[in-house]
């Protein structure tokens, strides 16, 4: 009985042994593999190029002086300002009265239009507030007033082409 088994037993042992030998031979020859690069690593994206900040309205533009005097504390002088269309202007408003005022420009012939630009309200004497904006592209008359004295203190920005 025992004599019938040796051969199959030998094969059963020999085969795994052979495989083990082959594997160890390979291992002895050094790794059959190498560390593969981790694939194309995405190069760090360059920081988004910053868009240059708008340099603002070109040129220094025009400067307009408007004032309210202590002697005449509820009017703009001048009450009619003539400016070219589509031009950057800086309005320097001087309040020499002890009454709070500002100057608020509208995008149309009266106060029903939206405000184009306005200064802060300031109380004089000797107080100056400035505002810079681009005049409308269309010629015409554009209303302005004092936000504090809407019914009594107004004027017109006359825009020419
Ligand atoms: Cu006022």
GROMACS .gro file of C-alpha atoms and ligand atoms in nm:
model
  162
    1UNK     CA    1   0.000   0.000   0.000
    2UNK     CA    2   0.267   0.246   0.091
    3UNK     CA    3   0.458   0.179  -0.230
    4UNK     CA    4   0.175   0.321  -0.441
    5UNK     CA    5   0.200   0.669  -0.298
    6UNK     CA    6   0.561   0.788  -0.313
    7UNK     CA    7   0.548   0.912  -0.671
    8UNK     CA    8   0.236   1.123  -0.640
    9UNK     CA    9   0.369   1.254  -0.311
   10UNK     CA   10   0.698   1.344  -0.471
   11UNK     CA   11   0.526   1.530  -0.749
   12UNK     CA   12   0.307   1.712  -0.505
   13UNK     CA   13   0.616   1.830  -0.320
   14UNK     CA   14   0.842   1.869  -0.615
   15UNK     CA   15   0.620   2.104  -0.809
   16UNK     CA   16   0.579   2.364  -0.536
   17UNK     CA   17   0.947   2.331  -0.464
   18UNK     CA   18   1.037   2.395  -0.825
   19UNK     CA   19   0.817   2.699  -0.831
   20UNK     CA   20   0.970   2.817  -0.506
   21UNK     CA   21   1.317   2.773  -0.651
   22UNK     CA   22   1.229   2.963  -0.966
   23UNK     CA   23   1.081   3.241  -0.761
   24UNK     CA   24   1.378   3.259  -0.529
   25UNK     CA   25   1.610   3.255  -0.827
   26UNK     CA   26   1.429   3.550  -0.967
   27UNK     CA   27   1.439   3.718  -0.633
   28UNK     CA   28   1.809   3.651  -0.612
   29UNK     CA   29   1.860   3.814  -0.946
   30UNK     CA   30   1.718   4.128  -0.806
   31UNK     CA   31   1.375   4.265  -0.823
   32UNK     CA   32   1.204   4.188  -1.149
   33UNK     CA   33   1.027   4.515  -1.119
   34UNK     CA   34   1.116   4.870  -1.057
   35UNK     CA   35   0.945   5.150  -0.891
   36UNK     CA   36   0.742   5.298  -1.164
   37UNK     CA   37   0.712   5.670  -1.170
   38UNK     CA   38   0.386   5.778  -1.025
   39UNK     CA   39   0.271   5.877  -1.367
   40UNK     CA   40   0.284   6.218  -1.511
   41UNK     CA   41   0.249   6.436  -1.209
   42UNK     CA   42   0.055   6.742  -1.299
   43UNK     CA   43   0.293   7.030  -1.287
   44UNK     CA   44   0.172   7.277  -1.028
   45UNK     CA   45  -0.044   7.517  -1.213
   46UNK     CA   46   0.113   7.852  -1.230
   47UNK     CA   47  -0.067   8.112  -1.028
   48UNK     CA   48  -0.340   8.265  -1.234
   49UNK     CA   49  -0.200   8.567  -1.402
   50UNK     CA   50  -0.347   8.864  -1.229
   51UNK     CA   51  -0.530   9.096  -1.458
   52UNK     CA   52  -0.366   9.431  -1.427
   53UNK     CA   53  -0.585   9.656  -1.222
   54UNK     CA   54  -0.773   9.901  -1.434
   55UNK     CA   55  -0.572  10.213  -1.440
   56UNK     CA   56  -0.880  10.424  -1.394
   57UNK     CA   57  -1.010  10.698  -1.612
   58UNK     CA   58  -0.732  10.800  -1.838
   59UNK     CA   59  -0.551  11.116  -1.757
   60UNK     CA   60  -0.611  11.361  -1.482
   61UNK     CA   61  -0.933  11.482  -1.642
   62UNK     CA   62  -1.097  11.812  -1.567
   63UNK     CA   63  -1.136  11.978  -1.231
   64UNK     CA   64  -1.448  12.179  -1.160
   65UNK     CA   65  -1.480  12.412  -0.863
   66UNK     CA   66  -1.825  12.463  -0.712
   67UNK     CA   67  -1.892  12.644  -0.387
   68UNK     CA   68  -2.153  12.770  -0.148
   69UNK     CA   69  -2.064  13.091   0.030
   70UNK     CA   70  -2.156  13.202   0.379
   71UNK     CA   71  -2.317  13.511   0.229
   72UNK     CA   72  -2.537  13.305   0.001
   73UNK     CA   73  -2.567  12.976   0.190
   74UNK     CA   74  -2.835  12.800  -0.010
   75UNK     CA   75  -2.705  12.815  -0.366
   76UNK     CA   76  -2.439  12.650  -0.577
   77UNK     CA   77  -2.195  12.885  -0.746
   78UNK     CA   78  -2.198  12.831  -1.033
   79UNK     CA   79  -2.537  12.668  -1.073
   80UNK     CA   80  -2.463  12.591  -1.440
   81UNK     CA   81  -2.153  12.388  -1.516
   82UNK     CA   82  -2.049  12.318  -1.873
   83UNK     CA   83  -1.839  12.007  -1.939
   84UNK     CA   84  -1.748  11.791  -2.241
   85UNK     CA   85  -1.920  11.455  -2.283
   86UNK     CA   86  -1.760  11.128  -2.178
   87UNK     CA   87  -1.483  11.294  -1.982
   88UNK     CA   88  -1.346  11.225  -1.638
   89UNK     CA   89  -1.416  11.523  -1.416
   90UNK     CA   90  -1.340  11.591  -1.053
   91UNK     CA   91  -1.580  11.825  -0.881
   92UNK     CA   92  -1.437  11.999  -0.575
   93UNK     CA   93  -1.728  12.129  -0.372
   94UNK     CA   94  -1.640  12.392  -0.113
   95UNK     CA   95  -1.894  12.471   0.155
   96UNK     CA   96  -1.817  12.801   0.325
   97UNK     CA   97  -2.152  12.814   0.503
   98UNK     CA   98  -2.243  12.667   0.840
   99UNK     CA   99  -2.525  12.471   0.675
  100UNK     CA  100  -2.469  12.108   0.573
  101UNK     CA  101  -2.466  12.053   0.195
  102UNK     CA  102  -2.348  11.819  -0.074
  103UNK     CA  103  -2.371  11.803  -0.453
  104UNK     CA  104  -2.546  11.509  -0.620
  105UNK     CA  105  -2.541  11.470  -1.000
  106UNK     CA  106  -2.819  11.283  -1.180
  107UNK     CA  107  -2.806  11.092  -1.506
  108UNK     CA  108  -3.086  11.293  -1.663
  109UNK     CA  109  -3.264  11.626  -1.668
  110UNK     CA  110  -3.420  11.584  -1.324
  111UNK     CA  111  -3.394  11.394  -1.001
  112UNK     CA  112  -3.603  11.102  -1.127
  113UNK     CA  113  -3.291  10.965  -1.297
  114UNK     CA  114  -3.035  10.762  -1.110
  115UNK     CA  115  -2.753  10.939  -0.936
  116UNK     CA  116  -2.433  10.962  -1.136
  117UNK     CA  117  -2.210  11.064  -0.849
  118UNK     CA  118  -2.223  11.272  -0.535
  119UNK     CA  119  -2.006  11.409  -0.261
  120UNK     CA  120  -2.049  11.343   0.106
  121UNK     CA  121  -2.256  11.595   0.298
  122UNK     CA  122  -2.031  11.846   0.469
  123UNK     CA  123  -2.074  12.147   0.695
  124UNK     CA  124  -1.851  12.452   0.654
  125UNK     CA  125  -1.700  12.690   0.662
  126UNK     CA  126  -1.395  12.592   0.465
  127UNK     CA  127  -1.503  12.234   0.406
  128UNK     CA  128  -1.422  12.067   0.074
  129UNK     CA  129  -1.557  11.739  -0.061
  130UNK     CA  130  -1.464  11.598  -0.400
  131UNK     CA  131  -1.614  11.344  -0.636
  132UNK     CA  132  -1.474  11.212  -0.964
  133UNK     CA  133  -1.689  11.060  -1.237
  134UNK     CA  134  -1.717  11.033  -1.612
  135UNK     CA  135  -1.963  11.270  -1.772
  136UNK     CA  136  -2.246  11.116  -1.979
  137UNK     CA  137  -2.172  11.025  -2.340
  138UNK     CA  138  -2.483  11.202  -2.462
  139UNK     CA  139  -2.489  11.578  -2.476
  140UNK     CA  140  -2.764  11.746  -2.281
  141UNK     CA  141  -2.858  11.894  -1.946
  142UNK     CA  142  -2.803  11.686  -1.636
  143UNK     CA  143  -2.956  11.789  -1.310
  144UNK     CA  144  -2.779  11.825  -0.978
  145UNK     CA  145  -2.895  11.924  -0.636
  146UNK     CA  146  -2.806  11.924  -0.271
  147UNK     CA  147  -2.947  11.615  -0.103
  148UNK     CA  148  -3.018  11.816   0.212
  149UNK     CA  149  -3.201  12.105   0.041
  150UNK     CA  150  -3.361  11.937  -0.255
  151UNK     CA  151  -3.628  12.194  -0.328
  152UNK     CA  152  -3.412  12.501  -0.295
  153UNK     CA  153  -3.061  12.415  -0.399
  154UNK     CA  154  -3.006  12.280  -0.749
  155UNK     CA  155  -2.826  12.335  -1.075
  156UNK     CA  156  -2.752  12.191  -1.416
  157UNK     CA  157  -2.453  12.014  -1.565
  158UNK     CA  158  -2.451  12.112  -1.931
  159UNK     CA  159  -2.278  11.835  -2.130
  160UNK     CA  160  -2.150  11.922  -2.474
  161UNK     CA  161  -2.016  11.699  -2.750
  162LIG    CU1  162  -2.777  12.194   0.095
   0.00000   0.00000   0.00000
